[in-house]
Structure formats: C-alpha cells, structure tokens
C-alpha cells in the first residue's frame, strides 16, 4: 500500500498500522524500550519524526477533508531533516525587516530547493518575497 | 458591609454597599466604534463580498486585490477555496446562522462552507446568534467529541521541586495538557525538565509545553521535554502583526517547523490584541478575529488558542464582550480548528462574572475548556491569575457535578494528593542527583510535598534554579537521559510513562486536529469526531464518568448522618434520661405548656442543626416555661414529625391550650389548640442559627401565651447566610429518619425527662 492511500481508517498509525511507523534511524516502535535506552541503542535521534511519517499524516488529514493541514504536514516533511539552526535562520529571514531586499528571500528559496530538496518551502519563500515587496517590508526595523 | 458613619445624607446608602463589591474594581468601557471599542460593529467593518476571476481572488470584503495588505493576501491565497466560494458567499448570512444551530445540518457541511467564506462573511453569520445559540452551535461544531482541559503549572520561585509536585497534581486532576512558564527566562530548561518528570507520575500521556522565546521553545521541544506549543500568535491588522515582529509567512514557517519536529502546536489569537497594540483600524473585535482565524486555518495549524486570551479583560469591558468571545470561539471550531477556548486570563474581580463566563463552555464542552486553568494558587501563576485557580478548583469540580457537564477534571483524595506529590519530588530528586544537577535535602523536599503554594516552601531560590537550568542546557541533557535516570533509580513507572509520551512523536498521530491522550490512546478529531446530530448524539458522559463527576469531597448520605448521630449518642445518654410513662392524656392545669417532641427525638437523633445537644434544648425550654410561671410537660408524638402538627397536637393535650412542637433538628413552633395547623403563634424555622437563649425565651413566651398575654415574639436574627446550602442536605436526611419512625394512629407518649447533668 502506498502512503497516499492512507485514510482516517488507518489512524492512529501507532495503533492500527504500527508496521508503517519507524524512527529516524529506522527503528520500529517496539524496539524503543527502556532497556534499549539504558544500553545506549536508542537515543533522541530514534525518537524523531520522519518525513515519511509526516507525509502519512498528511494523507490522513487530507482524507478527513483538511487540505490546509495536509499541506502544512507536507511542508514540514521537507523541513524534518533540515538542521535546527537552519530552520531558525530561515525563520529569522521571514520576520519583518530582517531581509533588506527581495533577492535575499529569493536566494533562500533557491537554497531550500537545491540544497534541501524542499520545493514547497521554496515556493513559500518566493511568495513571501513577492508579498514583502508589495507591502514594503524590506525596511530596516532595528 | 459599609461603615455608614461617613455616609452622605443625600445618597442612597445602597450605593455605598455596591461600591464595596469586588465587581466595582472592574472598569468598564463605553462602546466607541471609531476608537476600536466595539465587539461586533466596528466603524470600518466591511460588508462581506468576494470576486474571483479565473480562479484568483480579485477583491475581498470591499478591498481590491491591488490594495490587499499581507493578511488579505494570505487569506485570499491560502484560506479561500474558489471552488466553494461562489456557493458559500451566495448563501444569505441568516440562513447560514440557522444552519449552525440546526441539529439536522451535519458539522462537515458547515466546515466545508467555511472554506469558501471571507472573514467579513464569517463574522456576519456568527454575529446573528444569541449567547445561547452560540453556545449550542459551539457544542455542535467543536472538532473532537470528548471535551478536555489544560492547566498552568508555574510558581513564583521557579522551584523545580514544586513544579514536579504540582504537575503530578495536575495529572491526577485529569488535565490533558499542562503548560509552564518562568519568572526568570533563563530558568526555562529547569522548568521544562521538572514539569516533564512531574507529569509522568500517576499516568502517561499528559501533553506538556514550556512557553518561552520561540527559538528556545523549539529547542526544548527537540530535547523531548515538551510535546506541544501554543505561543505562535497572530494578529488581525498588518501593523499589529509587524509590531509583533512577525508576518503570516514567518508564523506559518514556525507552524511547519513545529510539525517537522513532531511537536503538536496551535496558534494563538484573541479579541482586543490589536486594540492593546494600538492598531485596530476602527474595526470590531469579531471582524479582526475572523481574519486571525482564517489565517490560522490557512497556515495549516491544527488548532488555535482563542477567545480573548490576554485581551479578554479588555474585550469584556465592552458591551457584548463575553458574547463576542463565544462568537470568536465558534468561528474557530467552524473553521475546523482545535480550540483551546481561553477562559484563562481572569477577566473580572467578580466571582459571579467569572462563574457566568465559564458556564457556556462547561455545558457546551470544548477541546480544552481553559487554555490555562490555574492549577496553582493565584500568586504562583507566572502567566497571571486565571479565571479559575488552585483556590477555586473545587468550585469548578462542583459546577461539573451541578450540570453533569464534563469539564475534563476529577476530584482528588487527600491521601492520593500527598502520595503523588511525594512521588514527583522523589523522582525529580533522583533525576537531579543522577544527572549531577543538584541534591535537594529532605527538609526542602518535605516542605514542597505539603506546600499549597511557594510561600510555604523552603526550597530553591530563583538564582539556584538558574544554575540548574544552565547545566541542563549546556550538558545537552535530553528526555532520553531523564528516562534513563528514572529507570536506573527505580522509578520504572515514571520512566515508562515518559517513554510512552516521547514515542508518540515518532508516528506523529498527535499532530492531527484536537489530539489528546486518554487511557494510553490518542483521541483526536480523526478517531473521535464530534458527531452531534441532536439529543442522544455527540458527547455524553459515560455512567462511570458521571459517577466520577459526582464524587466530590465530603458528600453526606444517610449512613454518614446516622454514624455521626450514633457517635453523639453516648454523650447524650450521660446527660439526659427519657422515661416513657404510657399513653398521654389531656391535661387540666391552666399553666401547663406541653412540649411535643418528634418521633426520633433522643432515640436516633441527638443534636440540632446548630449543634446543640437535645438535652440542652429540653432544659432551656423547661427553664423558660418555668421562669415565666408555667409548667412544662413533655410528650412524644408518634403519628407525625411535622413541626406544625407536633405543636398543634401538643397544644391539644395542654391544660393551657398552648403547646410547643420541637423536631430533633431544632425547628420549633408555639401553637394554640384553636388555631389552624400552619397558622402558629411563633416559629423558629432557622434551626442552624437558633441559640439556647432563643429556646429559653421561646419557653418564656409559650408560658406567657398560656396566661393569655401577648409577649414580644422571639426573633432569630439572620445575616443572610445561605442556610439552605449549608444545612438542607443534612436537614432532609435527619428529617427522613424522623418521618420513617411515624406510624398512622401512633399514640402520644407521656415522657418523664430527667437531667443527669447540665449540658451546654
């Protein structure tokens, strides 16, 4: 079954489709135990959500009629493996007045698309660049 | 209540009384739409309108696309569904308003329509509903069927031991989510770890958030201590948004960022935030909120913290302010968002206003009724006092019981409370020690276990907490280290509970709309959708839950009343002896006053509602009668327990024609044989405040009536105590004991009463 076929009937995945659920290093839910933590086999990395899980949740949200939520999960899937400092740096760029000109946001979009394989996020940056230009947000604030 | 010494001669003194009420501390504002003070009808509120050409919005709510601000742009591009818009916008607002309160129109049909409506259209629809219609519609439209609640866990010292203990209490009370914040922002890591450990005591699955600066909040979330966030605020005007240092795009980025880390999140917005920030554009609270909520749905947030929030105290200074909060919450759920429905920042000093405000939410149910019920005392709430706090928690529990309405909480027994607090403090101490963070001594721990609030504790100072917090941050301690430490130190259950919670993020199941955890299962709008379609559908408390709601502290029953009386019996037996002398005959002595006692008097029941031993009441009446020159005679009646009939029956057997009827609970009447049953001479109806001196004076008066005099009636002064509330349950239980002893045709018995010692 491909992930896009998932529906509300498969939810919660951890209970109804546990075979589909894997941590970021491929461990199954049943392998995430106190003993495995004690022995050092399981760490924070194994408790992270994966792009795959986010796309599965997107399919479920979409099947329940929540398109906007589904699109957010799909965008999140693109961000899941981007390092935290990068995520926060991109966020900072989107705040008013942080980018001094439109090109900075467009460059960020290119980076998202090319370096991080994040086309939805890139398109989102391009849209922001357009809006910020129209609304005069490329101005110094502090 | 007021000293009248300083009253001005030309003022009705009632105004002085009113001036002293807590309500008068609230300040109210006049409606002034030009200056942003309007709940529903702003001076610049647009009429709903939408034009779409080739699938693109060309104008919305009276603004053409070329003039869109960034909020309009975001809504036009990401909220409005052009496929739905034509049909949705063409429906008359009145018809849609009726659909919202029509139980035959399914929720899905309405959430579908909302995706094609502009902010002005949505606002125009809900503005047509009265408070009761808003409440009903909210109940029908909220996303998840089972209601829940969220609580604040903070304290004035940022004391981690107290945070752990209070988090464990919040879990025991049934909160689905708990939220902390700090007095000193650097203490965030300590607060997060402490609440995280405390929330793992007793049961698994309570979601937890640490409200702090955006970047740090995400980092704390990534370390696994927290599981949700609700600090992503949005505003309804462009300038307010920019002054908040964000845009819809930056907030949408954060929304995706939280999801990408497997952390549940909701946005926040609420009436009057734009007014507080000085950029209201002369638009109404509701219209600006409609913009905020459309934006949140468009951003892909699963939910919202909405309903005034920090602006609630300002919104409710206006006429219709509370109705507006209901209206905006309805908009949130109509837009298919999870709603943590405010009821946090305390909007009034009047307990009546606070209680009234919570009621619609309590009876309608809500995903999270309060987006911050203060589980701690007011002064310990680092967010500011909530509508309900540690002080008022039992009031809320009783409201649940009164209305059989599920507010998400349950009662806690004293022994359980102490046990979970002790366990939480021990668990955190073990984690601190194991991770080399600190070692609180036993006195610190004990002071926290029994403390109601941080005034009572002898624990960490905020400065010491800062050191602990800094160590957690710099040592890169994560929830995995905490789970490991708990397991290593024998806190197996807590380790399991915490691991259960952290594992939830791997599947992302709790990222779906309105997700909480109940009994180790995710419950969300996906697998527990609100299916309300009229009576018998939607959420109904199970029989088990109904019993839980009823089980508040200190509930009286017949067994309890009889047990208390039995405990009193031995003492009374040492004071008085009742000897039955056979059937009572009419007396002939003209000064004779008969005191007619009820069937259970001195047999099964031994004291009045005021707590007087019945022996003392008998003695006081006898003394009074004799002092006024009468002769007291005691008869027990078995055919009635009613005061009036006891009194009249007693009068009928009295030589003077005057009798006193006396019930075990202390209610007494003076009667004359020629009067109608309920037309007595004097009555003590307020037994709980009747003193022995009153009974003695009552005896005097009875003897005076016997002589044919008309004495000044004895008045038992009341100060307006709600005696019914205080005593009626016990009174009814006691009275039922008496009525059960009556028998038709029961014969009056002559009693010889001997005082064995003076009881007072």
PDB file of N, CA, C and O in Angstrom, chain B residues 46-50 60-61 71-72 75-76 79-80 89 114 116-126 286-295 331 334-335:
ATOM      1  N   UNK B  46     -16.008  45.927   7.051  1.00  0.00           N
ATOM      2  CA  UNK B  46     -16.520  45.864   5.679  1.00  0.00           C
ATOM      3  C   UNK B  46     -17.731  44.941   5.576  1.00  0.00           C
ATOM      4  O   UNK B  46     -17.929  44.067   6.422  1.00  0.00           O
ATOM      5  N   UNK B  47     -18.519  45.164   4.528  1.00  0.00           N
ATOM      6  CA  UNK B  47     -19.594  44.219   4.218  1.00  0.00           C
ATOM      7  C   UNK B  47     -18.972  43.033   3.488  1.00  0.00           C
ATOM      8  O   UNK B  47     -17.994  43.200   2.755  1.00  0.00           O
ATOM      9  N   UNK B  48     -19.529  41.833   3.694  1.00  0.00           N
ATOM     10  CA  UNK B  48     -18.950  40.661   3.030  1.00  0.00           C
ATOM     11  C   UNK B  48     -19.082  40.776   1.513  1.00  0.00           C
ATOM     12  O   UNK B  48     -20.131  41.171   1.003  1.00  0.00           O
ATOM     13  N   UNK B  49     -18.010  40.478   0.802  1.00  0.00           N
ATOM     14  CA  UNK B  49     -18.058  40.488  -0.660  1.00  0.00           C
ATOM     15  C   UNK B  49     -16.845  39.741  -1.181  1.00  0.00           C
ATOM     16  O   UNK B  49     -15.797  39.701  -0.530  1.00  0.00           O
ATOM     17  N   UNK B  50     -16.994  39.136  -2.342  1.00  0.00           N
ATOM     18  CA  UNK B  50     -15.872  38.408  -2.930  1.00  0.00           C
ATOM     19  C   UNK B  50     -16.040  38.345  -4.439  1.00  0.00           C
ATOM     20  O   UNK B  50     -17.119  38.028  -4.938  1.00  0.00           O
ATOM     21  N   UNK B  60     -11.893  41.302  -2.082  1.00  0.00           N
ATOM     22  CA  UNK B  60     -12.408  40.581  -0.917  1.00  0.00           C
ATOM     23  C   UNK B  60     -12.850  41.586   0.130  1.00  0.00           C
ATOM     24  O   UNK B  60     -12.096  42.488   0.487  1.00  0.00           O
ATOM     25  N   UNK B  61     -14.074  41.432   0.594  1.00  0.00           N
ATOM     26  CA  UNK B  61     -14.607  42.289   1.650  1.00  0.00           C
ATOM     27  C   UNK B  61     -14.343  43.770   1.359  1.00  0.00           C
ATOM     28  O   UNK B  61     -13.883  44.528   2.223  1.00  0.00           O
ATOM     29  N   UNK B  71      -2.218  40.391   5.264  1.00  0.00           N
ATOM     30  CA  UNK B  71      -3.195  39.460   5.842  1.00  0.00           C
ATOM     31  C   UNK B  71      -4.237  39.083   4.789  1.00  0.00           C
ATOM     32  O   UNK B  71      -4.569  37.905   4.608  1.00  0.00           O
ATOM     33  N   UNK B  72      -4.743  40.108   4.068  1.00  0.00           N
ATOM     34  CA  UNK B  72      -5.679  39.832   2.967  1.00  0.00           C
ATOM     35  C   UNK B  72      -5.053  38.858   1.974  1.00  0.00           C
ATOM     36  O   UNK B  72      -5.699  37.915   1.509  1.00  0.00           O
ATOM     37  N   UNK B  75      -4.910  35.313   3.310  1.00  0.00           N
ATOM     38  CA  UNK B  75      -6.244  34.700   3.362  1.00  0.00           C
ATOM     39  C   UNK B  75      -6.742  34.385   1.950  1.00  0.00           C
ATOM     40  O   UNK B  75      -7.271  33.299   1.695  1.00  0.00           O
ATOM     41  N   UNK B  76      -6.559  35.328   1.027  1.00  0.00           N
ATOM     42  CA  UNK B  76      -7.041  35.124  -0.339  1.00  0.00           C
ATOM     43  C   UNK B  76      -6.348  33.935  -0.992  1.00  0.00           C
ATOM     44  O   UNK B  76      -6.961  33.155  -1.709  1.00  0.00           O
ATOM     45  N   UNK B  79      -6.538  30.609   2.373  1.00  0.00           N
ATOM     46  CA  UNK B  79      -7.765  30.213   3.072  1.00  0.00           C
ATOM     47  C   UNK B  79      -8.904  29.943   2.099  1.00  0.00           C
ATOM     48  O   UNK B  79      -9.537  28.891   2.152  1.00  0.00           O
ATOM     49  N   UNK B  80      -9.176  30.898   1.213  1.00  0.00           N
ATOM     50  CA  UNK B  80     -10.366  30.792   0.362  1.00  0.00           C
ATOM     51  C   UNK B  80     -10.224  29.696  -0.679  1.00  0.00           C
ATOM     52  O   UNK B  80      -9.225  29.630  -1.398  1.00  0.00           O
ATOM     53  N   UNK B  89     -20.575  32.114  -0.499  1.00  0.00           N
ATOM     54  CA  UNK B  89     -20.812  33.554  -0.362  1.00  0.00           C
ATOM     55  C   UNK B  89     -22.228  33.937  -0.792  1.00  0.00           C
ATOM     56  O   UNK B  89     -22.760  34.961  -0.359  1.00  0.00           O
ATOM     57  N   UNK B 114     -17.341  26.953   5.276  1.00  0.00           N
ATOM     58  CA  UNK B 114     -16.464  27.975   5.871  1.00  0.00           C
ATOM     59  C   UNK B 114     -15.227  28.208   5.014  1.00  0.00           C
ATOM     60  O   UNK B 114     -14.672  29.312   4.997  1.00  0.00           O
ATOM     61  N   UNK B 116     -15.086  28.554   2.021  1.00  0.00           N
ATOM     62  CA  UNK B 116     -15.385  29.455   0.905  1.00  0.00           C
ATOM     63  C   UNK B 116     -15.895  30.808   1.365  1.00  0.00           C
ATOM     64  O   UNK B 116     -16.462  31.554   0.573  1.00  0.00           O
ATOM     65  N   UNK B 117     -15.724  31.111   2.633  1.00  0.00           N
ATOM     66  CA  UNK B 117     -16.247  32.381   3.152  1.00  0.00           C
ATOM     67  C   UNK B 117     -15.142  33.327   3.583  1.00  0.00           C
ATOM     68  O   UNK B 117     -14.144  32.919   4.179  1.00  0.00           O
ATOM     69  N   UNK B 118     -15.371  34.613   3.309  1.00  0.00           N
ATOM     70  CA  UNK B 118     -14.410  35.645   3.699  1.00  0.00           C
ATOM     71  C   UNK B 118     -14.566  35.949   5.189  1.00  0.00           C
ATOM     72  O   UNK B 118     -15.591  35.614   5.792  1.00  0.00           O
ATOM     73  N   UNK B 119     -13.569  36.604   5.781  1.00  0.00           N
ATOM     74  CA  UNK B 119     -13.682  36.964   7.201  1.00  0.00           C
ATOM     75  C   UNK B 119     -14.957  37.754   7.508  1.00  0.00           C
ATOM     76  O   UNK B 119     -15.639  37.480   8.498  1.00  0.00           O
ATOM     77  N   UNK B 120     -15.302  38.717   6.655  1.00  0.00           N
ATOM     78  CA  UNK B 120     -16.492  39.534   6.940  1.00  0.00           C
ATOM     79  C   UNK B 120     -17.759  38.680   6.886  1.00  0.00           C
ATOM     80  O   UNK B 120     -18.692  38.886   7.658  1.00  0.00           O
ATOM     81  N   UNK B 121     -17.772  37.712   5.972  1.00  0.00           N
ATOM     82  CA  UNK B 121     -18.940  36.839   5.868  1.00  0.00           C
ATOM     83  C   UNK B 121     -19.071  35.968   7.120  1.00  0.00           C
ATOM     84  O   UNK B 121     -20.151  35.849   7.711  1.00  0.00           O
ATOM     85  N   UNK B 122     -17.974  35.363   7.514  1.00  0.00           N
ATOM     86  CA  UNK B 122     -17.986  34.508   8.710  1.00  0.00           C
ATOM     87  C   UNK B 122     -18.440  35.308   9.928  1.00  0.00           C
ATOM     88  O   UNK B 122     -19.259  34.849  10.729  1.00  0.00           O
ATOM     89  N   UNK B 123     -17.912  36.532  10.055  1.00  0.00           N
ATOM     90  CA  UNK B 123     -18.255  37.371  11.208  1.00  0.00           C
ATOM     91  C   UNK B 123     -19.734  37.740  11.166  1.00  0.00           C
ATOM     92  O   UNK B 123     -20.420  37.717  12.190  1.00  0.00           O
ATOM     93  N   UNK B 124     -20.219  38.077   9.960  1.00  0.00           N
ATOM     94  CA  UNK B 124     -21.624  38.481   9.843  1.00  0.00           C
ATOM     95  C   UNK B 124     -22.558  37.341  10.250  1.00  0.00           C
ATOM     96  O   UNK B 124     -23.602  37.565  10.863  1.00  0.00           O
ATOM     97  N   UNK B 125     -22.174  36.117   9.920  1.00  0.00           N
ATOM     98  CA  UNK B 125     -23.021  34.962  10.267  1.00  0.00           C
ATOM     99  C   UNK B 125     -23.089  34.773  11.781  1.00  0.00           C
ATOM    100  O   UNK B 125     -24.174  34.728  12.369  1.00  0.00           O
ATOM    101  N   UNK B 126     -21.940  34.679  12.426  1.00  0.00           N
ATOM    102  CA  UNK B 126     -21.978  34.345  13.859  1.00  0.00           C
ATOM    103  C   UNK B 126     -22.508  35.507  14.700  1.00  0.00           C
ATOM    104  O   UNK B 126     -23.047  35.293  15.785  1.00  0.00           O
ATOM    105  N   UNK B 286     -14.704  41.204  16.626  1.00  0.00           N
ATOM    106  CA  UNK B 286     -15.074  39.967  15.936  1.00  0.00           C
ATOM    107  C   UNK B 286     -14.508  39.914  14.521  1.00  0.00           C
ATOM    108  O   UNK B 286     -13.985  38.887  14.097  1.00  0.00           O
ATOM    109  N   UNK B 287     -14.612  41.025  13.806  1.00  0.00           N
ATOM    110  CA  UNK B 287     -14.112  41.010  12.431  1.00  0.00           C
ATOM    111  C   UNK B 287     -12.598  40.753  12.398  1.00  0.00           C
ATOM    112  O   UNK B 287     -12.107  39.947  11.607  1.00  0.00           O
ATOM    113  N   UNK B 288     -11.863  41.415  13.299  1.00  0.00           N
ATOM    114  CA  UNK B 288     -10.403  41.199  13.316  1.00  0.00           C
ATOM    115  C   UNK B 288     -10.077  39.756  13.694  1.00  0.00           C
ATOM    116  O   UNK B 288      -9.137  39.155  13.177  1.00  0.00           O
ATOM    117  N   UNK B 289     -10.876  39.197  14.586  1.00  0.00           N
ATOM    118  CA  UNK B 289     -10.653  37.805  14.967  1.00  0.00           C
ATOM    119  C   UNK B 289     -10.940  36.865  13.809  1.00  0.00           C
ATOM    120  O   UNK B 289     -10.263  35.854  13.627  1.00  0.00           O
ATOM    121  N   UNK B 290     -11.970  37.211  13.021  1.00  0.00           N
ATOM    122  CA  UNK B 290     -12.281  36.368  11.857  1.00  0.00           C
ATOM    123  C   UNK B 290     -11.076  36.318  10.917  1.00  0.00           C
ATOM    124  O   UNK B 290     -10.745  35.274  10.355  1.00  0.00           O
ATOM    125  N   UNK B 291     -10.401  37.456  10.778  1.00  0.00           N
ATOM    126  CA  UNK B 291      -9.185  37.481   9.943  1.00  0.00           C
ATOM    127  C   UNK B 291      -8.103  36.585  10.550  1.00  0.00           C
ATOM    128  O   UNK B 291      -7.463  35.799   9.850  1.00  0.00           O
ATOM    129  N   UNK B 292      -7.913  36.710  11.855  1.00  0.00           N
ATOM    130  CA  UNK B 292      -6.892  35.886  12.524  1.00  0.00           C
ATOM    131  C   UNK B 292      -7.168  34.404  12.314  1.00  0.00           C
ATOM    132  O   UNK B 292      -6.257  33.608  12.055  1.00  0.00           O
ATOM    133  N   UNK B 293      -8.428  34.025  12.447  1.00  0.00           N
ATOM    134  CA  UNK B 293      -8.751  32.599  12.416  1.00  0.00           C
ATOM    135  C   UNK B 293      -8.663  32.026  11.005  1.00  0.00           C
ATOM    136  O   UNK B 293      -8.219  30.892  10.816  1.00  0.00           O
ATOM    137  N   UNK B 294      -9.084  32.826  10.015  1.00  0.00           N
ATOM    138  CA  UNK B 294      -8.919  32.371   8.631  1.00  0.00           C
ATOM    139  C   UNK B 294      -7.433  32.145   8.336  1.00  0.00           C
ATOM    140  O   UNK B 294      -7.035  31.184   7.681  1.00  0.00           O
ATOM    141  N   UNK B 295      -6.608  33.063   8.860  1.00  0.00           N
ATOM    142  CA  UNK B 295      -5.170  32.955   8.650  1.00  0.00           C
ATOM    143  C   UNK B 295      -4.609  31.679   9.272  1.00  0.00           C
ATOM    144  O   UNK B 295      -3.792  30.990   8.671  1.00  0.00           O
ATOM    145  N   UNK B 331     -16.297  30.682  15.655  1.00  0.00           N
ATOM    146  CA  UNK B 331     -15.608  30.795  14.362  1.00  0.00           C
ATOM    147  C   UNK B 331     -14.454  29.794  14.268  1.00  0.00           C
ATOM    148  O   UNK B 331     -14.249  29.156  13.239  1.00  0.00           O
ATOM    149  N   UNK B 334     -15.797  26.344  13.776  1.00  0.00           N
ATOM    150  CA  UNK B 334     -16.471  26.286  12.468  1.00  0.00           C
ATOM    151  C   UNK B 334     -15.409  26.173  11.356  1.00  0.00           C
ATOM    152  O   UNK B 334     -15.583  25.490  10.355  1.00  0.00           O
ATOM    153  N   UNK B 335     -14.266  26.807  11.580  1.00  0.00           N
ATOM    154  CA  UNK B 335     -13.154  26.698  10.632  1.00  0.00           C
ATOM    155  C   UNK B 335     -12.386  25.392  10.841  1.00  0.00           C
ATOM    156  O   UNK B 335     -11.296  25.212  10.301  1.00  0.00           O
TER     157      UNK B 335
END
